[in-house]
Tab-separated table of C-alpha atoms in Angstrom:
chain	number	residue	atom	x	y	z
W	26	UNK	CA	-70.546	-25.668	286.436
W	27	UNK	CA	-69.551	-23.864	289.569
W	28	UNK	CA	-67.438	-21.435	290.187
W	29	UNK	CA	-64.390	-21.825	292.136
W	30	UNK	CA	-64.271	-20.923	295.589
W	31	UNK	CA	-62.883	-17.987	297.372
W	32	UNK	CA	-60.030	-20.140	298.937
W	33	UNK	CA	-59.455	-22.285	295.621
W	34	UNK	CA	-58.597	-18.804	293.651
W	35	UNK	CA	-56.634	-18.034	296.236
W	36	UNK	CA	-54.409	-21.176	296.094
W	37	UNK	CA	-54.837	-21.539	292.237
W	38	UNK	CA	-53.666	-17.879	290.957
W	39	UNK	CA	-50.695	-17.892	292.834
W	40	UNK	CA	-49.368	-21.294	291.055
W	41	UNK	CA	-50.997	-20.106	287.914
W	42	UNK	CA	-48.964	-16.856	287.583
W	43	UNK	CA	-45.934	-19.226	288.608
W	44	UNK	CA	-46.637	-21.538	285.721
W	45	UNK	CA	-46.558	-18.477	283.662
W	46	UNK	CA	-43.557	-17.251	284.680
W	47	UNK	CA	-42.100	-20.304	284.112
W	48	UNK	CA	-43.245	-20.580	281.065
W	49	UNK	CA	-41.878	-17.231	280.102
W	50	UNK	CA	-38.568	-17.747	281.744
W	51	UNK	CA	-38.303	-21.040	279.212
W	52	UNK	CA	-39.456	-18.598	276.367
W	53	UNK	CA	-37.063	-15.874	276.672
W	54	UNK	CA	-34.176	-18.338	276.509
W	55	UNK	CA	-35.470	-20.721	273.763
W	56	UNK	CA	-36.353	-17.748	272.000
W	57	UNK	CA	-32.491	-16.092	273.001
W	58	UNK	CA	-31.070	-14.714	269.714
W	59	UNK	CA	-27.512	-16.717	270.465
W	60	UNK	CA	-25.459	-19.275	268.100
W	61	UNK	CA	-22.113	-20.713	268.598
W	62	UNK	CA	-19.314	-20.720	266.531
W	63	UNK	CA	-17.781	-23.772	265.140
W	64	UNK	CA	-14.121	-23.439	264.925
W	65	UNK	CA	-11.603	-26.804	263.612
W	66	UNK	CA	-8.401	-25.681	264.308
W	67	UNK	CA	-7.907	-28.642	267.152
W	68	UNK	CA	-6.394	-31.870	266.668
W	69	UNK	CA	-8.583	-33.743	268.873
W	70	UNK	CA	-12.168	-32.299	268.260
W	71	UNK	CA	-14.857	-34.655	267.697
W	72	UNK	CA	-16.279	-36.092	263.891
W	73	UNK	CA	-18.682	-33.424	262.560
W	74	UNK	CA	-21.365	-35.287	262.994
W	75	UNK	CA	-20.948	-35.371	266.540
W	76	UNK	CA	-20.586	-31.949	266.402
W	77	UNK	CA	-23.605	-31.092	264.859
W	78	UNK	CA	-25.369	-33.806	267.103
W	79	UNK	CA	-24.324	-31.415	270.271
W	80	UNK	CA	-25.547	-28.736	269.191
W	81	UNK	CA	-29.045	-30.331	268.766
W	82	UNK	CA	-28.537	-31.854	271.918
W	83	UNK	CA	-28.480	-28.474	273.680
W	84	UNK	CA	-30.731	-26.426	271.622
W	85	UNK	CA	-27.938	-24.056	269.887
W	86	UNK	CA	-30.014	-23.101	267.128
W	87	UNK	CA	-27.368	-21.296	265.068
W	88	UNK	CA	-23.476	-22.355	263.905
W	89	UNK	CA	-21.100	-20.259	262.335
W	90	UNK	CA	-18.901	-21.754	260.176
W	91	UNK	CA	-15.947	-20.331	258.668
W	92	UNK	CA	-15.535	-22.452	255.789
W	93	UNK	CA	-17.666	-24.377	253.808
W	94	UNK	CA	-16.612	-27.835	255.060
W	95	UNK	CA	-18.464	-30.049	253.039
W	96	UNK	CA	-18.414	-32.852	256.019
W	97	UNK	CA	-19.831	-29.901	258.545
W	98	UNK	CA	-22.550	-29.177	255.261
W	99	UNK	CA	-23.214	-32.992	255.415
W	100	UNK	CA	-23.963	-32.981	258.954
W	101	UNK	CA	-26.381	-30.088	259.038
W	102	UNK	CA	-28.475	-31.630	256.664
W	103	UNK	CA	-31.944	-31.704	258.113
W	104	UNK	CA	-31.040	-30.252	261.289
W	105	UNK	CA	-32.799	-26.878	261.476
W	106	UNK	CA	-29.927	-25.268	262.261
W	107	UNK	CA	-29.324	-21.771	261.065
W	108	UNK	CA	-25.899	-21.087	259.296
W	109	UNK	CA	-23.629	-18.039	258.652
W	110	UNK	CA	-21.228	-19.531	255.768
W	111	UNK	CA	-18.029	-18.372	255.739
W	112	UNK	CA	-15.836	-17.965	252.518
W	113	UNK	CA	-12.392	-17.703	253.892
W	114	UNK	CA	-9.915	-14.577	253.120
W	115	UNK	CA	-7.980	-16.541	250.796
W	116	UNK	CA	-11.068	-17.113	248.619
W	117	UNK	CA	-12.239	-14.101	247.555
W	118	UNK	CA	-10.018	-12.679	244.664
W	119	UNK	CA	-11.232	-16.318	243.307
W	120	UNK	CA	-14.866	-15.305	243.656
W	121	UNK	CA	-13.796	-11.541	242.951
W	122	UNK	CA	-12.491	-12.113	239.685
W	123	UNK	CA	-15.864	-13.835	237.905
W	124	UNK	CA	-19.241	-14.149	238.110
W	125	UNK	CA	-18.969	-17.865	236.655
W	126	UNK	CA	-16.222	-18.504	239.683
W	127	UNK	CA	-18.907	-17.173	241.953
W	128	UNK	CA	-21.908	-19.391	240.076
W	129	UNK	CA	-19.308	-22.461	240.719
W	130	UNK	CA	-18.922	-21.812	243.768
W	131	UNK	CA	-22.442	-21.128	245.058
W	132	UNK	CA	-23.333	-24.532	243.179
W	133	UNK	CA	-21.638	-26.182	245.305
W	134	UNK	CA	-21.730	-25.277	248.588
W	135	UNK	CA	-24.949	-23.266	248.869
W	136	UNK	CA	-27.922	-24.524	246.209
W	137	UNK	CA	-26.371	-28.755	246.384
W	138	UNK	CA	-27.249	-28.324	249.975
W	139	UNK	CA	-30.254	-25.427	250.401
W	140	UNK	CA	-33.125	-25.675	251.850
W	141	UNK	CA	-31.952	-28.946	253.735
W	142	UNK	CA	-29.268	-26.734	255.308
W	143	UNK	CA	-30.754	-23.581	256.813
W	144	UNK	CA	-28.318	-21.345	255.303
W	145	UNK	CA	-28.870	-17.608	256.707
W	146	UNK	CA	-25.984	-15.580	255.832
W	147	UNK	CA	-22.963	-15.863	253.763
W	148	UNK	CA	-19.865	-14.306	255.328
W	149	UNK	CA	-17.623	-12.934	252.364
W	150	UNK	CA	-14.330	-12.565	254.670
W	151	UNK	CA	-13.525	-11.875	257.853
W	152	UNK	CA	-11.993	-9.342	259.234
W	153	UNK	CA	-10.366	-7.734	256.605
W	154	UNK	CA	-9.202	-4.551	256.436
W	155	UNK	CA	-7.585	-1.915	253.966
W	156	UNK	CA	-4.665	-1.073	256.204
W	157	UNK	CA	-2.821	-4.135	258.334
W	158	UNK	CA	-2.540	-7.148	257.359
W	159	UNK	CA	-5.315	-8.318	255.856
W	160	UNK	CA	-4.770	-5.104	253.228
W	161	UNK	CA	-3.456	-7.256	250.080
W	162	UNK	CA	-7.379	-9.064	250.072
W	163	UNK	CA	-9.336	-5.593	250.780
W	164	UNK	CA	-9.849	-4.785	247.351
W	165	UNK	CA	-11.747	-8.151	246.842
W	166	UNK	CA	-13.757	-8.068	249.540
W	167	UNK	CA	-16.731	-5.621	247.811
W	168	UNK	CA	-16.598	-7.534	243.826
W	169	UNK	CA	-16.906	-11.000	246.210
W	170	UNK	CA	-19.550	-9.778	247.674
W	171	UNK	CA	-21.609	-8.842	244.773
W	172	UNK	CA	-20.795	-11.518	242.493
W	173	UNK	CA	-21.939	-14.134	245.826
W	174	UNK	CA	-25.156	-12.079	245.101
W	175	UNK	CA	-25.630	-12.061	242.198
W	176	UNK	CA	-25.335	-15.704	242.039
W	177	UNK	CA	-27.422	-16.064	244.723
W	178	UNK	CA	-30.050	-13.835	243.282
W	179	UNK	CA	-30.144	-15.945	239.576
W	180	UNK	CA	-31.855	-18.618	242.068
W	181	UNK	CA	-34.472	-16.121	243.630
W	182	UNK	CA	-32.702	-16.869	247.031
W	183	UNK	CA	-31.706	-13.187	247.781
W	184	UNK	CA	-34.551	-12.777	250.258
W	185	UNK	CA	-33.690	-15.826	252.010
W	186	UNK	CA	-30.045	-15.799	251.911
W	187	UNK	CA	-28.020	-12.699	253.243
W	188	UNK	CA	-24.519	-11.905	251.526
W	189	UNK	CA	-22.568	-9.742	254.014
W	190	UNK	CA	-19.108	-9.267	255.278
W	191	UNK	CA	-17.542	-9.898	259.256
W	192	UNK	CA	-15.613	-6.566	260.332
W	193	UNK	CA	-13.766	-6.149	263.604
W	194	UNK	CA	-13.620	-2.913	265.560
W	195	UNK	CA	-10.172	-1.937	264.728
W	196	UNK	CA	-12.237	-0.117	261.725
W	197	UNK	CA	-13.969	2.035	263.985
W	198	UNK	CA	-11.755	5.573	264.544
W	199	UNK	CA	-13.799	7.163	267.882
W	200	UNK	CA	-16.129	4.615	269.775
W	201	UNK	CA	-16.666	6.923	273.071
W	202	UNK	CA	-19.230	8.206	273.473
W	203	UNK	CA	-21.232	5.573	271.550
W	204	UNK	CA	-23.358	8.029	269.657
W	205	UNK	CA	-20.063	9.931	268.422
W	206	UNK	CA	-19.228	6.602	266.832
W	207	UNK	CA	-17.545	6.904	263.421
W	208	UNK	CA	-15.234	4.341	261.467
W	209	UNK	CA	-11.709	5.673	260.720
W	210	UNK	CA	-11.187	7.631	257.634
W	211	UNK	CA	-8.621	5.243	256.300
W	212	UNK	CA	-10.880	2.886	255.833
W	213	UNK	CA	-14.096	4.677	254.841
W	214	UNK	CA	-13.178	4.133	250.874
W	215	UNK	CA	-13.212	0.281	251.489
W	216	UNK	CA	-16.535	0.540	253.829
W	217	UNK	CA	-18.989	2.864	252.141
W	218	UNK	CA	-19.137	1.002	248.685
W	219	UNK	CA	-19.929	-2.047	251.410
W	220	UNK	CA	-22.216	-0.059	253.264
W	221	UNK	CA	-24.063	0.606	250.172
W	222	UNK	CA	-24.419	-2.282	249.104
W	223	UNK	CA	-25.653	-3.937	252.092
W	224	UNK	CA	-28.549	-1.036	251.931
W	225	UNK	CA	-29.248	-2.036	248.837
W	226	UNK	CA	-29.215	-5.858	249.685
W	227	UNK	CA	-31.301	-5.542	253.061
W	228	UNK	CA	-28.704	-7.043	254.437
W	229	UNK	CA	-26.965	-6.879	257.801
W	230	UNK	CA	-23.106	-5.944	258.637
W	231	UNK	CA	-21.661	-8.322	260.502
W	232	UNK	CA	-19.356	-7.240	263.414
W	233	UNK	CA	-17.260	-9.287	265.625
W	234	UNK	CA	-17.488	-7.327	269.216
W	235	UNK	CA	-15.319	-8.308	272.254
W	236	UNK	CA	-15.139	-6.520	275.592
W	237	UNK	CA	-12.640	-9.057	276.532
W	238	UNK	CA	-10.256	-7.668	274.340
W	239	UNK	CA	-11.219	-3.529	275.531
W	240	UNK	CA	-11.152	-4.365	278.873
W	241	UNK	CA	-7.191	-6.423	279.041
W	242	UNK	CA	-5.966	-3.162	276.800
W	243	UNK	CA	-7.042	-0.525	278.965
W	244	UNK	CA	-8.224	-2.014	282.915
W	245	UNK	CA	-7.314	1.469	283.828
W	246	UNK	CA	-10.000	2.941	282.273
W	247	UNK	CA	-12.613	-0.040	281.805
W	248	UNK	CA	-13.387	-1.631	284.840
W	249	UNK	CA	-13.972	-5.311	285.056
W	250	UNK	CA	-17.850	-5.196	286.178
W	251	UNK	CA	-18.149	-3.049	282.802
W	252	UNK	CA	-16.751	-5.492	281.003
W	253	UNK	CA	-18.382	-8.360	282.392
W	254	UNK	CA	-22.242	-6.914	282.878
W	255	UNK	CA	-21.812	-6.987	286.519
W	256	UNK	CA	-21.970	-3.074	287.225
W	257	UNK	CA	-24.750	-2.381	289.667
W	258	UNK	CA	-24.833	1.280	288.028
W	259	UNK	CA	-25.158	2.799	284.795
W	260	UNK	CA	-21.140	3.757	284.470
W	261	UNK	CA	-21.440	6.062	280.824
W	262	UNK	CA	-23.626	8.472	280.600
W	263	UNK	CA	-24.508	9.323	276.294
W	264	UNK	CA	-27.080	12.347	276.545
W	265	UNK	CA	-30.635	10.314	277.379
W	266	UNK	CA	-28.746	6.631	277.287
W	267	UNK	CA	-26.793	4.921	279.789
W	268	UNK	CA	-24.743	2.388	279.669
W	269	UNK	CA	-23.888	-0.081	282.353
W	270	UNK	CA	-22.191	-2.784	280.652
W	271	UNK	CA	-19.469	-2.517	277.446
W	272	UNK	CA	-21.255	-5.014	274.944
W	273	UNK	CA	-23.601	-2.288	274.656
W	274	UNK	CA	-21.204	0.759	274.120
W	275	UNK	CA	-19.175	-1.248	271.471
W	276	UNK	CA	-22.060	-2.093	269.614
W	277	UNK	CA	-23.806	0.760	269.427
W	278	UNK	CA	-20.605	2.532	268.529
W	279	UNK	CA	-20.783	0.194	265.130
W	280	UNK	CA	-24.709	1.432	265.256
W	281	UNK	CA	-23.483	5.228	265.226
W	282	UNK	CA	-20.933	4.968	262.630
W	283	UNK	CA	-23.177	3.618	260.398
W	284	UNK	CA	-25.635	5.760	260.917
W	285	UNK	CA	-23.316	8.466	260.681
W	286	UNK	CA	-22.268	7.737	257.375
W	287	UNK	CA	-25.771	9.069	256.245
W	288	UNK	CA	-25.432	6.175	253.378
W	289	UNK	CA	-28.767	4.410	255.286
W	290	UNK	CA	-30.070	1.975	257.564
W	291	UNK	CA	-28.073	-1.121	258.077
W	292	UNK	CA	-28.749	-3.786	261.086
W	293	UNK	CA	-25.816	-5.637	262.962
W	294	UNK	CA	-25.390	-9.230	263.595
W	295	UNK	CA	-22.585	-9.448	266.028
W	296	UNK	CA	-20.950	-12.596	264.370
W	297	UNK	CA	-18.587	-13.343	267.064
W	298	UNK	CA	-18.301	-12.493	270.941
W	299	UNK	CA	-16.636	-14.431	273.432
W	300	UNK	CA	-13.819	-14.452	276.574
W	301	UNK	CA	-11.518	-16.856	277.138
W	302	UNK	CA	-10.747	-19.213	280.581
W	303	UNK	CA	-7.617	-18.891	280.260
W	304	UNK	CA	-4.004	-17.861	278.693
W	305	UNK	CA	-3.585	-14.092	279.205
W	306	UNK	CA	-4.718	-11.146	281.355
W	307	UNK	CA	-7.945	-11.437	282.622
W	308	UNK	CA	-8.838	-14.554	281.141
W	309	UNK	CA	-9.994	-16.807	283.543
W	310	UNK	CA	-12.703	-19.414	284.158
W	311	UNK	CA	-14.916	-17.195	286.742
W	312	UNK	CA	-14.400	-14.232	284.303
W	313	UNK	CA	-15.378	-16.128	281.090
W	314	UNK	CA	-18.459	-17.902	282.744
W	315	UNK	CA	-19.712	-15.126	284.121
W	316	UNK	CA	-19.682	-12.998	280.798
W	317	UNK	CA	-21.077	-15.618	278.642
W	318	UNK	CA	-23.858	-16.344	281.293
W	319	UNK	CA	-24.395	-12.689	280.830
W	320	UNK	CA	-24.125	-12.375	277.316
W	321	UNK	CA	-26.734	-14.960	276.631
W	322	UNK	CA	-28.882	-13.130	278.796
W	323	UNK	CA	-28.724	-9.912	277.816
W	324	UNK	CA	-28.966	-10.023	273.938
W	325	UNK	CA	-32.743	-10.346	273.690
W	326	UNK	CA	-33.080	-7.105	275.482
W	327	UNK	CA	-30.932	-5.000	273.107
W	328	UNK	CA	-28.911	-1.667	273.194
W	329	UNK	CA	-29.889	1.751	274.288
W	330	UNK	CA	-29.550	3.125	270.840
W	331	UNK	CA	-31.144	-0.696	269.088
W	332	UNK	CA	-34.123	-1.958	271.638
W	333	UNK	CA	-35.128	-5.449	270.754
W	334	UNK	CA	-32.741	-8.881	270.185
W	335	UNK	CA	-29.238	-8.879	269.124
W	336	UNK	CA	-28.731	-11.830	266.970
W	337	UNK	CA	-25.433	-12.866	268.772
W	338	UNK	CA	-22.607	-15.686	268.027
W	339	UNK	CA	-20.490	-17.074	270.927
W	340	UNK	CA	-16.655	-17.737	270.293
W	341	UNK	CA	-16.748	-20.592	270.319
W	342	UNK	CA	-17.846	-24.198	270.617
W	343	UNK	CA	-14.926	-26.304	271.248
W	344	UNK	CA	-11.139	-24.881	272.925
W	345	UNK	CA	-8.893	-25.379	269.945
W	346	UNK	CA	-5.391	-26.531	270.568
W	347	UNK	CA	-3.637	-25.634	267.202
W	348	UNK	CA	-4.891	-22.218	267.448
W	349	UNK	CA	-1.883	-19.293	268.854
W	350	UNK	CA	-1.566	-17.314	270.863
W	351	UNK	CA	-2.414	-19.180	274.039
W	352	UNK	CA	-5.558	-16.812	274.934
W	353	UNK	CA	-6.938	-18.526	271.676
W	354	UNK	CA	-6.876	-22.046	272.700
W	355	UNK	CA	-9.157	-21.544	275.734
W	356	UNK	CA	-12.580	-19.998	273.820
W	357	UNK	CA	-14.564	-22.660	274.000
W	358	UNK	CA	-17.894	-23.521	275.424
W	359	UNK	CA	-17.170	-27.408	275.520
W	360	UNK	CA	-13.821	-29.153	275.647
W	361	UNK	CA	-12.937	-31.681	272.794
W	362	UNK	CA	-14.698	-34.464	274.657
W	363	UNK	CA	-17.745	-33.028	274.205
W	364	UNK	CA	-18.103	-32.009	277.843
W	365	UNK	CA	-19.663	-28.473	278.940
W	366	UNK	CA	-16.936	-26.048	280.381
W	367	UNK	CA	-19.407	-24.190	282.027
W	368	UNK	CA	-23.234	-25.280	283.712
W	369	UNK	CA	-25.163	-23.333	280.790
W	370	UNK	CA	-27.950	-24.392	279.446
W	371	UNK	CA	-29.743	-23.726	276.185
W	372	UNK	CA	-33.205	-23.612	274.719
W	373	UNK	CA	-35.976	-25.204	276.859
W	374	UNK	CA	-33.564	-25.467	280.110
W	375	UNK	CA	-34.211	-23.221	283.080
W	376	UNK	CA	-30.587	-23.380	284.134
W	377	UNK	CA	-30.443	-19.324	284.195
W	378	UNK	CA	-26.827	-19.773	283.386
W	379	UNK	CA	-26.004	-20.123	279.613
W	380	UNK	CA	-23.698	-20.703	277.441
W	381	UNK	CA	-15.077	-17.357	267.544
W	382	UNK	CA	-12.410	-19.488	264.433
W	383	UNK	CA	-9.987	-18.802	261.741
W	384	UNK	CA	-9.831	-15.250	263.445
W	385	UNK	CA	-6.835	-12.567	263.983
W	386	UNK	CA	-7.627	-11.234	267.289
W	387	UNK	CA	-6.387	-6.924	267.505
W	388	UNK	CA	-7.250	-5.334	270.697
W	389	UNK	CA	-10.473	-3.130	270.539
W	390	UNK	CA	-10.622	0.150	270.471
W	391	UNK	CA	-11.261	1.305	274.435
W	392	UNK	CA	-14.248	2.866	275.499
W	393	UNK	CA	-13.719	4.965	278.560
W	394	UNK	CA	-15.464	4.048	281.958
W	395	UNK	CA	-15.218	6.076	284.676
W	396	UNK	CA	-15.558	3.544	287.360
């Protein structure tokens, strides 16, 4: 056959590489490491059916749910969508107390529905901590954990399904700079024997991270474009790193104090991140769009300190209007009538412009900016 002309290469590479970068573009975002969480705590939300039928609809691959709503479980049957499982704070001395509550449990909301519901993780707690007021549940948190595990493991599952824990920063003691990261010491009796067992497990912490919540405690300090992932400059300098947006700092803050522990390596899901449109300082529609379109774009890239995707989990799917303070109500990626808040787009959409539940918001711990 013969070759192509001079002029036809010409014309034909141009559109070719354009394909590709197409292509690519579509890639990177299918391929984007981000679920959604499914918060309830709304009146007016739609069946869970429906819900689960929007998230197919635009390509949110992953779902979060805090409890193990049988209904939700129902839904997901089939649908290829990843979980993290929740078992709710008020749960675990139940599942701390016996392996046979645990084995009961795991029945019957993990094995009668696994493999047909992708379920990932297990999320034993949230946001618990030894001092506060989560303090009374702390010492049920670890036993939880390992009896979920053990239960899990009986079935051969342990590979396949990750027990873990969802910590906020509150437990870390210095965050700035990042690499100087260390969790507080009145918490590191309750965290170590965690730690430990999550090296054991291979399995990841998870770590709800908010910049929203940094940034309307201290705007003296943290500027708005670090906040957002709008600063045209790196704005913290960490030795070799820099750091031009606050997702980053936080998280690899969590990545330090682990590591600093010296118990071993242990990778981060962050299990919620989100800012809200409305209700409180800072929160408003411009501000929340343009951090989640951020977000979404950003996490496949990864930290200074943690290269490579950030498997991430937008708070959250639907505003909630039962939820308090105000701030709270105004999370969500859709409104209850199953309409998109913002223009983002999921999955195999070249929009450019994407797109947390039962959860006690605390401000974060700052991280100094010096714009």
């Amino acid at each position: 056959m013969a070759s192509f002309s001079a002029t036809r290469k010409r014309t034909l590479l141009p559109s070719l590489f354009l394909l590709l970068a197409l292509f690519t573009a579509n890639l990177r975002i299918s391929d984007a490491q981000i679920g959604v969480c499914y918060g309830m705590l709304g009146d007016n939300l739609p069946s869970k059916q429906e819900v689960v039928d929007l998230y197919r609809a635009n390509n949110i691959q992953r779902m979060r749910l805090y409890d193990p709503n049988q209904e939700a479980l129902d839904a997901l049957r089939n649908s290829g969508i990843e979980l993290i499982l929740g078992i709710p704070n008020d749960n675990l001395q139940n599942l701390a107390a016996s392996r046979d509550n645990s084995d009961q449990w795991a029945q019957t909301f993990v094995f009668n529905y696994y493999p047909s519901v992708n379920i990932k993780y297990i999320a034993v707690g949230n946001e618990v901590s030894p001092v506060g007021g989560s303090s009374g549940v702390s010492q049920y948190v670890l036993p939880a954990i390992q009896n979920v595990y053990q239960s899990i493991r009986a079935r051969g599952l342990q590979d396949q399904i990750k027990v873990s824990t969802a910590i906020d920063m509150t437990l870390i003691g210095n965050s700035y700079p990042p690499s100087q990261g260390s969790f507080r010491d009145d918490v590191r009796s309750y965290l170590d024997p965690i730690i430990g067992y999550l090296v054991y497990a291979n399995a990841p912490l998870l770590a709800n991270v908010y910049p929203y919540f940094a940034y309307s405690g201290d705007p003296t300090d943290i500027s708005l474009p670090y906040a957002l992932f709008t600063s045209p400059n790196v704005v913290v300098w960490d030795g070799s790193r820099g750091y031009q947006n606050l997702f980053d700092a936080m998280l690899d803050s969590i990545h330090a104090a682990l590591d600093n522990t010296r118990i071993g390596f242990v990778r981060v899901v962050v299990s919620e991140s989100g800012w809200p449109s409305d209700g409180a300082f800072g929160a408003t529609y411009d501000n929340a769009k343009t951090y989640l379109d951020n977000l979404i774009r950003h996490v496949n890239s990864g930290t200074p300190m943690r290269p490579g995707p950030t498997e991430t989990y937008i708070f959250a799917m639907f505003d909630e209007n039962q939820k308090n303070p105000e701030l709270e109500k105004h999370f969500g990626l859709f409104f209850p009538n199953k309409q998109k808040k913002y223009p983002f787009g999921f999955g195999g959409h070249r929009d450019w412009e994407i797109g947390v539940d039962d959860v006690e918001f605390n401000v974060t711990i700052p991280l100094k900016s010096d714009i």
